[in-house]
Coordinates of C-alpha atoms in Angstrom, one line a residue:
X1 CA -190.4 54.9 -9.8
X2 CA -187.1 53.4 -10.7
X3 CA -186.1 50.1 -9.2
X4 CA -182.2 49.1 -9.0
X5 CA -182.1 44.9 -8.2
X6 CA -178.0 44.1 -7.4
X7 CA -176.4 40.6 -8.6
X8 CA -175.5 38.2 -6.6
X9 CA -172.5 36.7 -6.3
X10 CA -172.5 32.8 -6.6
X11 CA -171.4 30.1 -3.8
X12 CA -170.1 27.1 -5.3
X13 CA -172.3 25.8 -7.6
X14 CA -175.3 27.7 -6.3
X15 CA -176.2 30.9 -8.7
X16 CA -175.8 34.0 -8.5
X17 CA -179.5 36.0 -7.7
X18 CA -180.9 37.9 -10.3
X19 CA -180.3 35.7 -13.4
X20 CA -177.3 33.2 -12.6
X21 CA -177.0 29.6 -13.6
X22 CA -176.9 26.6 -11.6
X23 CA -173.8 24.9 -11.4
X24 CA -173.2 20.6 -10.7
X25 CA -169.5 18.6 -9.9
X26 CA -169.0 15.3 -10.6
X27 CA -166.4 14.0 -8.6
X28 CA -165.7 10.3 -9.9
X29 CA -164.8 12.3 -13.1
X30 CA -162.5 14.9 -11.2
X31 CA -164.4 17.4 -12.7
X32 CA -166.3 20.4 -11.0
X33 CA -168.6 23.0 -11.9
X34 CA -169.8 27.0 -10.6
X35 CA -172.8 29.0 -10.3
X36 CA -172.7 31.8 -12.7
X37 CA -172.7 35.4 -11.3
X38 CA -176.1 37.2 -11.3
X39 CA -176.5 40.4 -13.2
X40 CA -177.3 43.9 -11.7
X41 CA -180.6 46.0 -13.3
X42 CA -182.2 48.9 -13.4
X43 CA -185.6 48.9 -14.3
X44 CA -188.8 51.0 -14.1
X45 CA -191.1 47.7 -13.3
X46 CA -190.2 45.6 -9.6
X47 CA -188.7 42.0 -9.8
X48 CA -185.8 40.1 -10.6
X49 CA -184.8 40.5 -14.4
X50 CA -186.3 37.6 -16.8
X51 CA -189.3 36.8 -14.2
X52 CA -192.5 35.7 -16.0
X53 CA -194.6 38.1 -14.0
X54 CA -196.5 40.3 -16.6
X55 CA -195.6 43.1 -14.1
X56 CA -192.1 42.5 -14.1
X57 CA -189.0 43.2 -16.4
X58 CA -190.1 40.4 -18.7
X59 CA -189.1 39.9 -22.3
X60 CA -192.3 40.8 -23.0
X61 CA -191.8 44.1 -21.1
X62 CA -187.8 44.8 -21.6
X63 CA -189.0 48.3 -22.6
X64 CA -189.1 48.7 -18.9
X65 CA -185.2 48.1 -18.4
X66 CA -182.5 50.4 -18.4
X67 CA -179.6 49.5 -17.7
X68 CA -178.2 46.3 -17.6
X69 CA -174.5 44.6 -16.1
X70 CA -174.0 41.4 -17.3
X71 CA -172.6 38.9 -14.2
X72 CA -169.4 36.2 -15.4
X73 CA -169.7 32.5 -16.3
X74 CA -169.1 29.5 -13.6
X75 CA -165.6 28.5 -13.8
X76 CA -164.7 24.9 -14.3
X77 CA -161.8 22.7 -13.0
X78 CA -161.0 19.1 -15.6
X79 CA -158.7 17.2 -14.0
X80 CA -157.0 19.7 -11.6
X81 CA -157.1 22.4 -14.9
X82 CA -159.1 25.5 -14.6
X83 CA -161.0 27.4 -16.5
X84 CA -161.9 30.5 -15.7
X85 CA -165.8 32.1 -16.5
X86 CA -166.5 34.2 -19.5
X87 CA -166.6 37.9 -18.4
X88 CA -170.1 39.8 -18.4
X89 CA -170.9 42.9 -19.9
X90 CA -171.0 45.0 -22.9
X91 CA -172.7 43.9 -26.1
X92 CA -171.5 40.5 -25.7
X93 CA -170.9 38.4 -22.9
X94 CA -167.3 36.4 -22.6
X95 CA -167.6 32.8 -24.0
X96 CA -166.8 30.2 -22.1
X97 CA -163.5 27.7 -21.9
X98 CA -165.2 25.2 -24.7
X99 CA -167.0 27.0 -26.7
X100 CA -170.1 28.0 -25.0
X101 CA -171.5 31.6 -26.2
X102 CA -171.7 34.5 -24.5
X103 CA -174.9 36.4 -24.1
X104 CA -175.4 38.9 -27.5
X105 CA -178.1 41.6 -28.0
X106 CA -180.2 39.1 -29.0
X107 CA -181.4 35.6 -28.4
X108 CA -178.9 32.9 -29.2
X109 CA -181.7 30.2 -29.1
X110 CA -184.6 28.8 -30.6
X111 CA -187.1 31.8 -29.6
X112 CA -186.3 34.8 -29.1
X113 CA -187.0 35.3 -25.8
X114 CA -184.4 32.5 -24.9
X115 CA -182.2 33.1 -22.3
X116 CA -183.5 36.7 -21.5
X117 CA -182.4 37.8 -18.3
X118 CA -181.2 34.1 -16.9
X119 CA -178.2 32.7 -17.4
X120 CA -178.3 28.9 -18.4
X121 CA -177.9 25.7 -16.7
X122 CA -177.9 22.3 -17.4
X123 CA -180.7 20.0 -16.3
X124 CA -179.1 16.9 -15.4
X125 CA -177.0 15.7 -12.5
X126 CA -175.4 12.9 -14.8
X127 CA -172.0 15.2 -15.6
X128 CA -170.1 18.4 -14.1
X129 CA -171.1 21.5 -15.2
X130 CA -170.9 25.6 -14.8
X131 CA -173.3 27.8 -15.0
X132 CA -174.1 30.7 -17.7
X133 CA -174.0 34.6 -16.0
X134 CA -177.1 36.5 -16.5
X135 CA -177.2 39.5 -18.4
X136 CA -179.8 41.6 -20.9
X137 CA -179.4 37.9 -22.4
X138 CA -177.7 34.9 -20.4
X139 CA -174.3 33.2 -21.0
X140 CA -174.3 29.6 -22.2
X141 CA -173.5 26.5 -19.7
X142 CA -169.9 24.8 -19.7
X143 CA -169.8 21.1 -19.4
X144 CA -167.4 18.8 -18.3
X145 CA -165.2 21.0 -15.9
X146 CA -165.1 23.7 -18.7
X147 CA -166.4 27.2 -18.0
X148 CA -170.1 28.9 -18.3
X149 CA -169.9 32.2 -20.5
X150 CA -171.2 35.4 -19.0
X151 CA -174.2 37.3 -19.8
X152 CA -174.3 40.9 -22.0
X153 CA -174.6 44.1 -20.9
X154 CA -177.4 46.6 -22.1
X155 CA -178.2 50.4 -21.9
X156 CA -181.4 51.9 -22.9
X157 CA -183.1 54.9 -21.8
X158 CA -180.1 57.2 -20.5
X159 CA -179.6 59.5 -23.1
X160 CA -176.0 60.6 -23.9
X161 CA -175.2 64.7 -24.1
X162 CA -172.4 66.9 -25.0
X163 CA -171.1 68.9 -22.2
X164 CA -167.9 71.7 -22.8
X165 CA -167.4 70.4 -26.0
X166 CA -166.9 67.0 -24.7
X167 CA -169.2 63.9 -25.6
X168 CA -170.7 61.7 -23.1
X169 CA -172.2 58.5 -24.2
X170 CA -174.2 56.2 -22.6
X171 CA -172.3 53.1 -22.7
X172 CA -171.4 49.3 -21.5
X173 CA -168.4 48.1 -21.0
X174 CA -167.2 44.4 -22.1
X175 CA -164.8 42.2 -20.3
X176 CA -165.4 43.8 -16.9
X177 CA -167.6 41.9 -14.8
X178 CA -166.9 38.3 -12.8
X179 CA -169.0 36.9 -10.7
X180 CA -171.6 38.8 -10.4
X181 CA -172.5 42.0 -12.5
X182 CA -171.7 45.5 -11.3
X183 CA -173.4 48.5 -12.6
X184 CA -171.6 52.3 -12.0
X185 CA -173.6 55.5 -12.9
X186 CA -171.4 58.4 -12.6
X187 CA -172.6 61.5 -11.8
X188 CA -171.8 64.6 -13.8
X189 CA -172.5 67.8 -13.0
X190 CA -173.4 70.6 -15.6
X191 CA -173.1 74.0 -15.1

């Protein structure tokens, strides 16, 4: 059974589903904050993508997942400038407008199941801020009316093939995706 969960695109500061972070403005500041786009999976175990179910795509079971398309970063306005989100997908996720990381291959935290799946957010109401896309790993949060970063892309599983003398990989794509992530599987036919 394959299972193919589609990311949502954010409202506002409200996430994206499947993986998006939270977004917060602070008006008295002038400075606003987005949701982060969720990302788009395909996995051979049910439920959204980072979901601590031990029957779900887990870190604990990302053997399951197959393709992943990471979803942008919040954008962020400072003072009446924008920022625009870091793009999702490919191996790495677009930063954000001040400094925060895109999602890698790998954990950018302090475990390394960090971030897997889920975009970050931050936790307090006390200043603006945009959240991270999800991806195979999360974007960072912005603060202060800068940007979230979006989350990476990943592809495991589909097995790339030589057809006519031409070479097809299996591949993602970086600096494709905002809002949230979009995943295309072309179909090739062989003779």
């Amino acid at each position: 059974m394959i299972y193919v969960y589609n990311g949502g695109s954010p409202s506002g500061t409200s996430y994206g589903a499947n993986g998006g972070g939270n977004g917060y403005n602070y008006p008295s500041s002038k400075q606003y904050g987005a949701g982060g786009g969720g990302s788009t999976h395909v996995a051979t175990k049910p439920y959204g993508l980072g979901t601590n179910s031990s029957s779900g795509p887990s870190y604990a079971n990302r053997s399951s997942i197959l393709i992943v398309a990471g979803g942008g970063g919040g954008g962020g306005i400072d003072n009446g400038t924008a920022h625009k989100g870091g793009d999702g997908g490919g191996e790495r996720g677009g930063n954000g407008s001040g400094g925060a990381l895109g999602g890698r291959q790998i954990s950018t935290g302090s475990s390394p199941s960090e971030n897997f799946g889920i975009g970050d957010y931050y936790s307090s109401s006390g200043t603006a801020s945009s959240g991270g896309g999800g991806g195979w790993f999360g974007g960072n949060y912005g603060l202060r009316g800068e940007s979230g970063a979006g989350g990476s892309g990943y592809v495991d599983g589909v097995a790339p093939f030589t057809h006519n003398g031409k070479y097809y990989p299996a591949e993602t794509e970086a600096g494709v995706n905002e809002g949230n992530g979009r995943a295309f599987i072309r179909y090739v036919e062989c003779a």
